[in-house]
GROMACS .gro file of C-alpha atoms in nm:
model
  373
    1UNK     CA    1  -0.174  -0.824   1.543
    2UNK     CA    2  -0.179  -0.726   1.189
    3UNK     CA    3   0.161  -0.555   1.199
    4UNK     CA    4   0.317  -0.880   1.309
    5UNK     CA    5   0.464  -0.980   1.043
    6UNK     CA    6   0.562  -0.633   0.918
    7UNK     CA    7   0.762  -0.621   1.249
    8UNK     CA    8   0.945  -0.937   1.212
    9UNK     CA    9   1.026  -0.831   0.835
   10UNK     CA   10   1.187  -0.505   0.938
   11UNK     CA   11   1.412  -0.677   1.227
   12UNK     CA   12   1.523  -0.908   0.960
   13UNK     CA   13   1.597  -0.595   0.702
   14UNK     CA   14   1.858  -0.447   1.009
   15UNK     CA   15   2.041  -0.799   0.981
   16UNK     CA   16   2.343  -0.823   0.783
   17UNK     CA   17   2.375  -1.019   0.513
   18UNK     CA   18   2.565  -1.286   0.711
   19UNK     CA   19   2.335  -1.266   1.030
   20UNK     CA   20   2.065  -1.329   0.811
   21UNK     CA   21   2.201  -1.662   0.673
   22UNK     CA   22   2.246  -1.792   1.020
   23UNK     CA   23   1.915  -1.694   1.114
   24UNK     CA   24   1.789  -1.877   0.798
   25UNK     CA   25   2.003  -2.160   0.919
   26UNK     CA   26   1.839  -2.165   1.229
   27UNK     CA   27   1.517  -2.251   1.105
   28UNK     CA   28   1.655  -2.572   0.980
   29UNK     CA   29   1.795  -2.733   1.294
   30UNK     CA   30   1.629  -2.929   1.551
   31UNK     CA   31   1.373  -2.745   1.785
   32UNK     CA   32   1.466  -2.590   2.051
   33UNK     CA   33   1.384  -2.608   2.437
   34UNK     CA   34   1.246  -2.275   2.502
   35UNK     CA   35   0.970  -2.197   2.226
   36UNK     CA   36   1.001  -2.549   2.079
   37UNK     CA   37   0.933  -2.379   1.739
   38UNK     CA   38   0.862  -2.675   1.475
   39UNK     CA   39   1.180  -2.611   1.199
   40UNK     CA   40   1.111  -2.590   0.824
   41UNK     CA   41   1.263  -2.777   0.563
   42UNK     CA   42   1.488  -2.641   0.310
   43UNK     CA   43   1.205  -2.639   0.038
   44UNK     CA   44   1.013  -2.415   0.247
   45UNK     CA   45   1.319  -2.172   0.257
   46UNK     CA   46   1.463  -2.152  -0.081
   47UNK     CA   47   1.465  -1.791  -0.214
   48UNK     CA   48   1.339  -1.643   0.057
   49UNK     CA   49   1.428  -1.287   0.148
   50UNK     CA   50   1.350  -1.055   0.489
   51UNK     CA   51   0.973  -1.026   0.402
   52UNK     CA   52   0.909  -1.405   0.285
   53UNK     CA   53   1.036  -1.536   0.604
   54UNK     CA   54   0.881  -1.295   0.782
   55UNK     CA   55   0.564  -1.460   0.583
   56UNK     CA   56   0.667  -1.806   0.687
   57UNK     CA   57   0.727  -1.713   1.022
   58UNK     CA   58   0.389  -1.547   1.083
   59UNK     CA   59   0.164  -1.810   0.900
   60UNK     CA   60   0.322  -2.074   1.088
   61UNK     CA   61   0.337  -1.954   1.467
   62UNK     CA   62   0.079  -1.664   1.496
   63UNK     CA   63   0.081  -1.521   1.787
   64UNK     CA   64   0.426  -1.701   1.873
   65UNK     CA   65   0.601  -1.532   1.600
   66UNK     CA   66   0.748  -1.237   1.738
   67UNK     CA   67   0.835  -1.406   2.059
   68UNK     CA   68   1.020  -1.704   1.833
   69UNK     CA   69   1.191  -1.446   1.616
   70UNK     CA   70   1.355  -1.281   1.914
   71UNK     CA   71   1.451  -1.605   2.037
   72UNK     CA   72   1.651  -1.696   1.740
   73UNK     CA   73   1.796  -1.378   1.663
   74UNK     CA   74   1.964  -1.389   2.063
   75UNK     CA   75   2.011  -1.736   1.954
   76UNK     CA   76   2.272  -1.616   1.682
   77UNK     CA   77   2.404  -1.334   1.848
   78UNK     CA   78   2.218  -0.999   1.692
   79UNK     CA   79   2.118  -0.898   2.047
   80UNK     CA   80   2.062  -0.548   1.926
   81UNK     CA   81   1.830  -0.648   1.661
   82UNK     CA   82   1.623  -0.837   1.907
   83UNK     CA   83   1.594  -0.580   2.175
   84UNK     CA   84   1.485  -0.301   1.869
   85UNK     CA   85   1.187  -0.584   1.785
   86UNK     CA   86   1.093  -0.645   2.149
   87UNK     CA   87   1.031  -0.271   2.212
   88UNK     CA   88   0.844  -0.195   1.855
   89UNK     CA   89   0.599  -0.493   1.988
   90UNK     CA   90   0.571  -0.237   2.323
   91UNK     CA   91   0.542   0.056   2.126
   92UNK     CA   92   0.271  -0.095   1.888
   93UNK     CA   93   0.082  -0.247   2.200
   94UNK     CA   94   0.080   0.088   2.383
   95UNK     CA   95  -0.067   0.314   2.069
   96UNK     CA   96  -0.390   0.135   2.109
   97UNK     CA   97  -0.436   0.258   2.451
   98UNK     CA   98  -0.752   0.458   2.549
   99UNK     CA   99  -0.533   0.806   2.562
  100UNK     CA  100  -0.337   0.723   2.246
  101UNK     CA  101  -0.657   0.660   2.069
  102UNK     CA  102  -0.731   1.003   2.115
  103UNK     CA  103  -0.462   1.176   2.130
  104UNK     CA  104  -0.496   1.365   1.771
  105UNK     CA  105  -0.238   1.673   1.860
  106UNK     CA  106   0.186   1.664   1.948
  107UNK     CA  107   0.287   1.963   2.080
  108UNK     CA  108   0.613   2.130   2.138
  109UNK     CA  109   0.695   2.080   2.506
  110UNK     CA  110   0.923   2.402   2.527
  111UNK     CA  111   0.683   2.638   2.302
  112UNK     CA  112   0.340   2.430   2.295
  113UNK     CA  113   0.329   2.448   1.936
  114UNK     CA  114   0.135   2.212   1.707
  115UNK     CA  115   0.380   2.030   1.514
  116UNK     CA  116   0.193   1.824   1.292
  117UNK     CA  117  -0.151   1.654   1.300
  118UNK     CA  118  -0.247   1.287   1.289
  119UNK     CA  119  -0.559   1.099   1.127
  120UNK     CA  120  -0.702   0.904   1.488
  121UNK     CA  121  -0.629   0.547   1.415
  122UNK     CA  122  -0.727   0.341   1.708
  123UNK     CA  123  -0.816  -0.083   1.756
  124UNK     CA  124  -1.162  -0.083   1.641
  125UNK     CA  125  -1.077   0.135   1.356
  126UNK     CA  126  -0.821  -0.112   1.207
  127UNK     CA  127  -1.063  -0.400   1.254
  128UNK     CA  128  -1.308  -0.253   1.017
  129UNK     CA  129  -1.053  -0.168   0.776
  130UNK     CA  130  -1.185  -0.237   0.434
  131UNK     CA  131  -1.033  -0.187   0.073
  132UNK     CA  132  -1.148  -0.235  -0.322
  133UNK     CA  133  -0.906  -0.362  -0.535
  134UNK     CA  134  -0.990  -0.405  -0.935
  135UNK     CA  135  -0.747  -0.552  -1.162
  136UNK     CA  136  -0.814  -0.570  -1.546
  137UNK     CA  137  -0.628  -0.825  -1.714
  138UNK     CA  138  -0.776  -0.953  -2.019
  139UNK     CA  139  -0.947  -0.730  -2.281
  140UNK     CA  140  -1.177  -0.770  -2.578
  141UNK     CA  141  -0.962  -0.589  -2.848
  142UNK     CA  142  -0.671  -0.420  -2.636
  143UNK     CA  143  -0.369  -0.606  -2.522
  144UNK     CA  144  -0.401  -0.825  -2.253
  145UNK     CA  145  -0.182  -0.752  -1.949
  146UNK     CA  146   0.048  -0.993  -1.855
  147UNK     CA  147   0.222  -1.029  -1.551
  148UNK     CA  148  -0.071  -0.792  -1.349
  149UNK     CA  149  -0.196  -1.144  -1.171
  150UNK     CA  150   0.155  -1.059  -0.961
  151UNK     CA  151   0.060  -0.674  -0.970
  152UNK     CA  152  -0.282  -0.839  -0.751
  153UNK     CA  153  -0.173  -1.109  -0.579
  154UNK     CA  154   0.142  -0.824  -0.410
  155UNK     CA  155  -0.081  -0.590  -0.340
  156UNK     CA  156  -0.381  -0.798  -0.199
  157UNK     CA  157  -0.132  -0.929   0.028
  158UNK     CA  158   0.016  -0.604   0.127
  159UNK     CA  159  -0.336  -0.467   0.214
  160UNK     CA  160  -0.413  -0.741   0.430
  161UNK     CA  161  -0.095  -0.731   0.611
  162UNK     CA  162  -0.234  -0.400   0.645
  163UNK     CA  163  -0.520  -0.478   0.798
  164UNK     CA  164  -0.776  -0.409   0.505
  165UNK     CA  165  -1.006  -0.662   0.438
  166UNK     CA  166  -1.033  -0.626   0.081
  167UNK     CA  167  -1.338  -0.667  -0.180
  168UNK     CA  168  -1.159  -0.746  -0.510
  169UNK     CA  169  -1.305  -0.757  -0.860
  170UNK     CA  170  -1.132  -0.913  -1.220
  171UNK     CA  171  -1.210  -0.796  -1.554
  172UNK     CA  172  -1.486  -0.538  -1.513
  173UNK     CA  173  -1.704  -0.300  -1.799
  174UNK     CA  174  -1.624   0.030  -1.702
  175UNK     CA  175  -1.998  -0.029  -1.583
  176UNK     CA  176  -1.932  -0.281  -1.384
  177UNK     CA  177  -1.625  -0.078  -1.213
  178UNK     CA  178  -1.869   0.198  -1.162
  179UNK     CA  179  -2.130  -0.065  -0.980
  180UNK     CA  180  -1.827  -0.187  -0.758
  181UNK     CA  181  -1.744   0.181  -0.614
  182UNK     CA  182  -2.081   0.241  -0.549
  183UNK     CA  183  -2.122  -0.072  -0.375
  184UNK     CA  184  -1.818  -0.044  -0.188
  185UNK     CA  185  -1.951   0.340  -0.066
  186UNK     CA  186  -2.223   0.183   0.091
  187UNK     CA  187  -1.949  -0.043   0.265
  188UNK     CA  188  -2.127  -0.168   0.643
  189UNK     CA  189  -1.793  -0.120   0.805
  190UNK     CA  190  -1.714   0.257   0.656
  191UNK     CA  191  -1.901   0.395   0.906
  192UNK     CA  192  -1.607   0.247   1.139
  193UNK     CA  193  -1.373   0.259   0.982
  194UNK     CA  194  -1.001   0.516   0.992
  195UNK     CA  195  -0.917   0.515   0.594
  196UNK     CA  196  -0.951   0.309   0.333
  197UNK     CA  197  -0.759   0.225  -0.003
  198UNK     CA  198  -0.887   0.185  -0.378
  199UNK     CA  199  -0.650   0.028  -0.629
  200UNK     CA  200  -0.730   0.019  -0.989
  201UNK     CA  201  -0.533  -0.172  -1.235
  202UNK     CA  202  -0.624  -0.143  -1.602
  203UNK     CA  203  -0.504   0.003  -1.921
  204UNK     CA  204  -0.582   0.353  -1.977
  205UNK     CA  205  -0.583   0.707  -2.087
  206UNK     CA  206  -0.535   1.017  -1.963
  207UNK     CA  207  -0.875   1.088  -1.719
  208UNK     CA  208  -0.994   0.769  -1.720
  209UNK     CA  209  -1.000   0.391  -1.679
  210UNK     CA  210  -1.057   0.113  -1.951
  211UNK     CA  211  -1.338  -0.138  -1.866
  212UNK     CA  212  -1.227  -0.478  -2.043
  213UNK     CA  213  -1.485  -0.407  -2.351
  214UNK     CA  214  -1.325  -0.101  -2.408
  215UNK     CA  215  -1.272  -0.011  -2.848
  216UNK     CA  216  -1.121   0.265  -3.005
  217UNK     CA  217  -1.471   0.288  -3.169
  218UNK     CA  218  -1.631   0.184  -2.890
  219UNK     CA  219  -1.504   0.346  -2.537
  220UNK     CA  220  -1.560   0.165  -2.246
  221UNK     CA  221  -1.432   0.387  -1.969
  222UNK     CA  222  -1.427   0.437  -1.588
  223UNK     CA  223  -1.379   0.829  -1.564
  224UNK     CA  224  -1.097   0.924  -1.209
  225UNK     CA  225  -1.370   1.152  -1.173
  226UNK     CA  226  -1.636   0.913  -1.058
  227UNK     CA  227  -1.383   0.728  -0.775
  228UNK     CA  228  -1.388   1.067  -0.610
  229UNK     CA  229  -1.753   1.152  -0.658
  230UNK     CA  230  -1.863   0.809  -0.526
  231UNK     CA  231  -1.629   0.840  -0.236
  232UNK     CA  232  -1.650   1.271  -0.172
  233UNK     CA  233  -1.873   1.356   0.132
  234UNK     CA  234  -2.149   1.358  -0.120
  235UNK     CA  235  -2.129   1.026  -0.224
  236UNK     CA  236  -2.007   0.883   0.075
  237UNK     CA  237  -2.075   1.060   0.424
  238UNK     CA  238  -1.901   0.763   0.633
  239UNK     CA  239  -1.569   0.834   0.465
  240UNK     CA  240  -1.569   1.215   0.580
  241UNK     CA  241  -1.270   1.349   0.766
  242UNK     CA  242  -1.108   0.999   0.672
  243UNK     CA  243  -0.796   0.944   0.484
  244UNK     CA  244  -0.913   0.799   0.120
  245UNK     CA  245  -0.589   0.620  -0.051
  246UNK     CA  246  -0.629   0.593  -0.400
  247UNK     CA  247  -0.350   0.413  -0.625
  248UNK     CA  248  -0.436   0.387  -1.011
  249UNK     CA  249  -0.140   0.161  -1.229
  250UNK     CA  250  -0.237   0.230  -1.580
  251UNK     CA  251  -0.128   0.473  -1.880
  252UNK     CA  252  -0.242   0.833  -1.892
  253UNK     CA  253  -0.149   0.928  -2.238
  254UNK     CA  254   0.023   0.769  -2.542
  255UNK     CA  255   0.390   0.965  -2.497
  256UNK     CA  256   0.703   0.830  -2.352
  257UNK     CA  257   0.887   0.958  -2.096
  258UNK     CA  258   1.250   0.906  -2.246
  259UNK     CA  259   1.254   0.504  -2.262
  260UNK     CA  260   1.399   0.256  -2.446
  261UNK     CA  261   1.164  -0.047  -2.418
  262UNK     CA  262   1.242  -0.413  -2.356
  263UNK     CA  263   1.152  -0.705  -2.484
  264UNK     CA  264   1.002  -0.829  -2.133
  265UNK     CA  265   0.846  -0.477  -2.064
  266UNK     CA  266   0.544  -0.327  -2.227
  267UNK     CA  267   0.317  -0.068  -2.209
  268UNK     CA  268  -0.021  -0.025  -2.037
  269UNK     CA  269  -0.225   0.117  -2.313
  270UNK     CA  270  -0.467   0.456  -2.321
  271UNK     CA  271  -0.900   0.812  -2.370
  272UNK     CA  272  -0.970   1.140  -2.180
  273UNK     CA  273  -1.173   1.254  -1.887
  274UNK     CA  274  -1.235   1.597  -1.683
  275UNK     CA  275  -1.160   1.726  -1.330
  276UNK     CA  276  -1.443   1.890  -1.174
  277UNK     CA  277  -1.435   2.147  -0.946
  278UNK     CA  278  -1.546   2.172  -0.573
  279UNK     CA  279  -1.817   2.463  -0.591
  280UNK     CA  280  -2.028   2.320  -0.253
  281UNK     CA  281  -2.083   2.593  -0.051
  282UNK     CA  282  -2.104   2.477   0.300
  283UNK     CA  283  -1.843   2.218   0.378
  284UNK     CA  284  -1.536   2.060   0.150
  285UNK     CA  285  -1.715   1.823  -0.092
  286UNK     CA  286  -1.388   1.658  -0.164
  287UNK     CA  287  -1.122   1.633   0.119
  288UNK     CA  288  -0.870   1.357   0.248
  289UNK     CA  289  -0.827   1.193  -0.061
  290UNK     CA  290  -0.470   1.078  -0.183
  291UNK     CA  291  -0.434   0.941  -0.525
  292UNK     CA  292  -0.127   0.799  -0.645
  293UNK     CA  293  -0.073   0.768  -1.001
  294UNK     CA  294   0.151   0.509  -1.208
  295UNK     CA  295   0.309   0.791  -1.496
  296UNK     CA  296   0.265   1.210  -1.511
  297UNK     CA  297  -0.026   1.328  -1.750
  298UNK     CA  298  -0.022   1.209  -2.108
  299UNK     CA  299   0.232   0.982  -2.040
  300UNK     CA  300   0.252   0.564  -2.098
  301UNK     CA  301   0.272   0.286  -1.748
  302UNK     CA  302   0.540   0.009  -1.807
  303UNK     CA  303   0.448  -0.363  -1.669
  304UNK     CA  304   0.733  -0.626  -1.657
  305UNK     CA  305   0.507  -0.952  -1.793
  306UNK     CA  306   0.621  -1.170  -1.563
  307UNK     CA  307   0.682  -0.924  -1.274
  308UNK     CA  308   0.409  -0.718  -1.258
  309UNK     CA  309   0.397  -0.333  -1.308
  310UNK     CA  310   0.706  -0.161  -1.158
  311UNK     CA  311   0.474   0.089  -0.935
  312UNK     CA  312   0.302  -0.210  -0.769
  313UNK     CA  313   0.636  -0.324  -0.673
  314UNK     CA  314   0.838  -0.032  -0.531
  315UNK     CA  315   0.498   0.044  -0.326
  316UNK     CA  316   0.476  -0.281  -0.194
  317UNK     CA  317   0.844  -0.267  -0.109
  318UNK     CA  318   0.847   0.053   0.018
  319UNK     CA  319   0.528  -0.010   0.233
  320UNK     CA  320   0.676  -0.326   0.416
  321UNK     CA  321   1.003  -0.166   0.484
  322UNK     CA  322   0.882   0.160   0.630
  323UNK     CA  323   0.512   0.141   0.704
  324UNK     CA  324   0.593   0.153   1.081
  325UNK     CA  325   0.816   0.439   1.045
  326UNK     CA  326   0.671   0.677   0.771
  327UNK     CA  327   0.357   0.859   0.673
  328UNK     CA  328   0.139   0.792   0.382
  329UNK     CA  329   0.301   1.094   0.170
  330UNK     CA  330   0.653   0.980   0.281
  331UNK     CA  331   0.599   0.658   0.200
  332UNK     CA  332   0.443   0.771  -0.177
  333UNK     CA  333   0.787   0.992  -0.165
  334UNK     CA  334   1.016   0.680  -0.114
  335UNK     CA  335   0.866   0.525  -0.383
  336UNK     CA  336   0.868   0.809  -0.639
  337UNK     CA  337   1.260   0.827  -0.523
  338UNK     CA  338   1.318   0.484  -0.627
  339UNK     CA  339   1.195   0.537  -0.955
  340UNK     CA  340   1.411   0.828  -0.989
  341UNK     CA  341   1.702   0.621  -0.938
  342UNK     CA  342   1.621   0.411  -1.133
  343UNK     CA  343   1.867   0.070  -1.009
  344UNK     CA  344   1.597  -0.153  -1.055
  345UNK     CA  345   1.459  -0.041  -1.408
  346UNK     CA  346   1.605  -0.152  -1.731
  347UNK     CA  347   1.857   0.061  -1.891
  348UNK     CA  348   1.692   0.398  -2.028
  349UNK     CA  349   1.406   0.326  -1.926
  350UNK     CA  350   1.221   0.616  -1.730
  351UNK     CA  351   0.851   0.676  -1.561
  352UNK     CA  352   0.807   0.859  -1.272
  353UNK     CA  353   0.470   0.784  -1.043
  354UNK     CA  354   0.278   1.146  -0.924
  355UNK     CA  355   0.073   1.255  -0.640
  356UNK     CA  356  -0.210   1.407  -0.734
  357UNK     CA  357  -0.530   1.582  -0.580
  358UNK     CA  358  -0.369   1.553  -0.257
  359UNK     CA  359  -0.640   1.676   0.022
  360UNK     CA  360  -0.503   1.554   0.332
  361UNK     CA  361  -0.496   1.795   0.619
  362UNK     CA  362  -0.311   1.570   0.882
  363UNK     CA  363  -0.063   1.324   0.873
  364UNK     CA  364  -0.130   0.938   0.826
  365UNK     CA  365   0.032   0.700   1.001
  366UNK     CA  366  -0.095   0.341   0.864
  367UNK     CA  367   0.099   0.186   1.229
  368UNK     CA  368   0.209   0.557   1.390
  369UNK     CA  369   0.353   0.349   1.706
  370UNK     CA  370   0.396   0.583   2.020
  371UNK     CA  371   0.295   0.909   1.958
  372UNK     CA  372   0.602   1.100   2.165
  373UNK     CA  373   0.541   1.440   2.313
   0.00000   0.00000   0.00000
């Protein structure tokens, strides 16, 4: 189940503090009688928080995992916790049931009403899930960007949890980034699958992407432009009617947004593209795209150089929290609301992510669980 381990994560995020040090505890003792779970040694625990075991816990007992967790939280007393992660496996086991699969509509049982809409997400859907990831890291004259290795290996990781398998590229031409998209359009599995994601991670400008040969002479840039074309109902007829999740973590302009810099935080660095419009005359060229961007228009992206890029991290954060209980929109909401508060962020310092050329006409539910009537 590809959710496994995001269910096992959230159990252990409704533990306190001190529950979850006895259930760390636990996996150090002897095994027990009824799963027999092989323990872990100490080494394999240190600084590990709700998600990491949840990690541990997956890689090591598969299919066991869930059934081992709720053993060992009964084992130390959070009853509660483990009944709420027994019937989330139910839930989860019962969406992908013929009906569920196509049930697209919940109604209002005293008026009949449609109250929302929901992307189809079914078995066979999430098996041919497929996403492009393209991280930038070293450049021929720009800065290189340090600390966006952790910006790839998070969010590889989070797609697969996911269920994506993703096609990922390192230091591309703009050329070359252009090549990738229109490789991954022609994608075997598109044709089955429910959504799919494109993450670009570069420096950049406001428009457009830097390839890693890109000069302030010379421009070597990816226009936003050309994701959509390559993946619009033009450029990609599999993908129509399908949720297309864009993230891009890179600058869009040269201006601050009220921020004091640090010495381990830097900027992403920045040229200039066009929006075109939808003028096709029979159906929506370009619908049931989300893009979520890393700064508002003509603004700079901050990266911690050891960390990775603060967007990267709320949304992977945010995603393995919530992804069972949220939307795509909500979830790009909860992460736009933790910038705004800013706890995590050195003092001063200020970017807030955007939405942008939001088409999506239903709901999207990444794991939507039971759909109740």
């Amino acid at each position: 189940m590809a959710s496994r381990r995001i269910l096992i994560a959230n159990a252990l995020l409704d533990l306190t503090p001190e529950d979850l040090t006895k259930f760390t505890a636990r996996l150090k003792e002897p095994r027990g009688d009824e799963h027999k779970p092989a323990r872990f040694k100490q080494g394999q625990l240190n600084g590990k928080d709700h998600m990491g075991l949840a990690d541990l816990l997956a890689d090591s007992f598969s299919g066991n995992a869930v059934s081992i967790t709720v053993a060992l939280l009964r084992a130390i007393g959070a009853n509660r916790v483990a009944d709420d992660l027994g019937e989330c496996v139910r839930l989860y086991a019962r969406r992908v049931s013929v009906q569920q699969q196509n049930q697209l509509r919940i109604f209002s049982k005293t008026q009949g009403q449609i109250l929302r809409l929901i992307y189809p997400v079914t078995l066979k859907s999430i098996k041919n899930r497929v996403a492009l990831l393209i991280t930038n890291i070293t450049f021929a004259e720009l800065k290189n960007r340090p600390g966006a290795e952790k910006d790839e290996e998070n969010m590889e990781k989070l797609l697969s949890t996911l269920g994506y398998e993703v096609v990922k590229h390192t230091n591309l031409t703009a050329e070359k980034m252009g090549d990738a998209l229109v490789d991954f359009s022609k994608h075997p599995k598109l044709k089955e699958t429910d959504s799919v994601f494109v993450v670009i991670m570069s420096h950049g400008q406001y428009g457009a992407v830097h390839g890693v040969n890109h000069k302030p002479k010379v421009p070597d840039v990816l226009k936003v432009d050309d994701i959509y074309d390559n993946l619009n109902a033009m450029g990609c007829p599999a993908l129509v009617d399908k949720p297309k999740i864009i993230i891009i973590q890179a600058c869009r302009g040269k201006e601050t947004g009220s921020v004091l810099k640090c010495d381990s935080v830097e900027d992403d660095a920045v040229a200039y593209g066009v929006i075109k419009e939808d003028d096709s005359q029979y159906r929506h060229k370009e619908d049931d795209f989300l893009a979520f961007l890393s700064s508002t228009p003509h603004t700079v992206s901050y990266r911690h150089i050891s960390q990775g890029s603060f967007l990267i991290q709320f949304t992977v954060d945010i995603f393995r929290a919530n992804v069972l209980k949220h939307h795509i929109e909500d979830l790009f909401l909860k992460v736009m609301k933790k910038f705004k508060e800013g706890k995590e962020l050195p003092d001063h310092l200020r970017q807030m992510p955007t939405k942008d050329r939001c088409t999506l006409t239903q709901h999207f539910f990444l794991f939507p669980g039971d759909l109740k009537q």
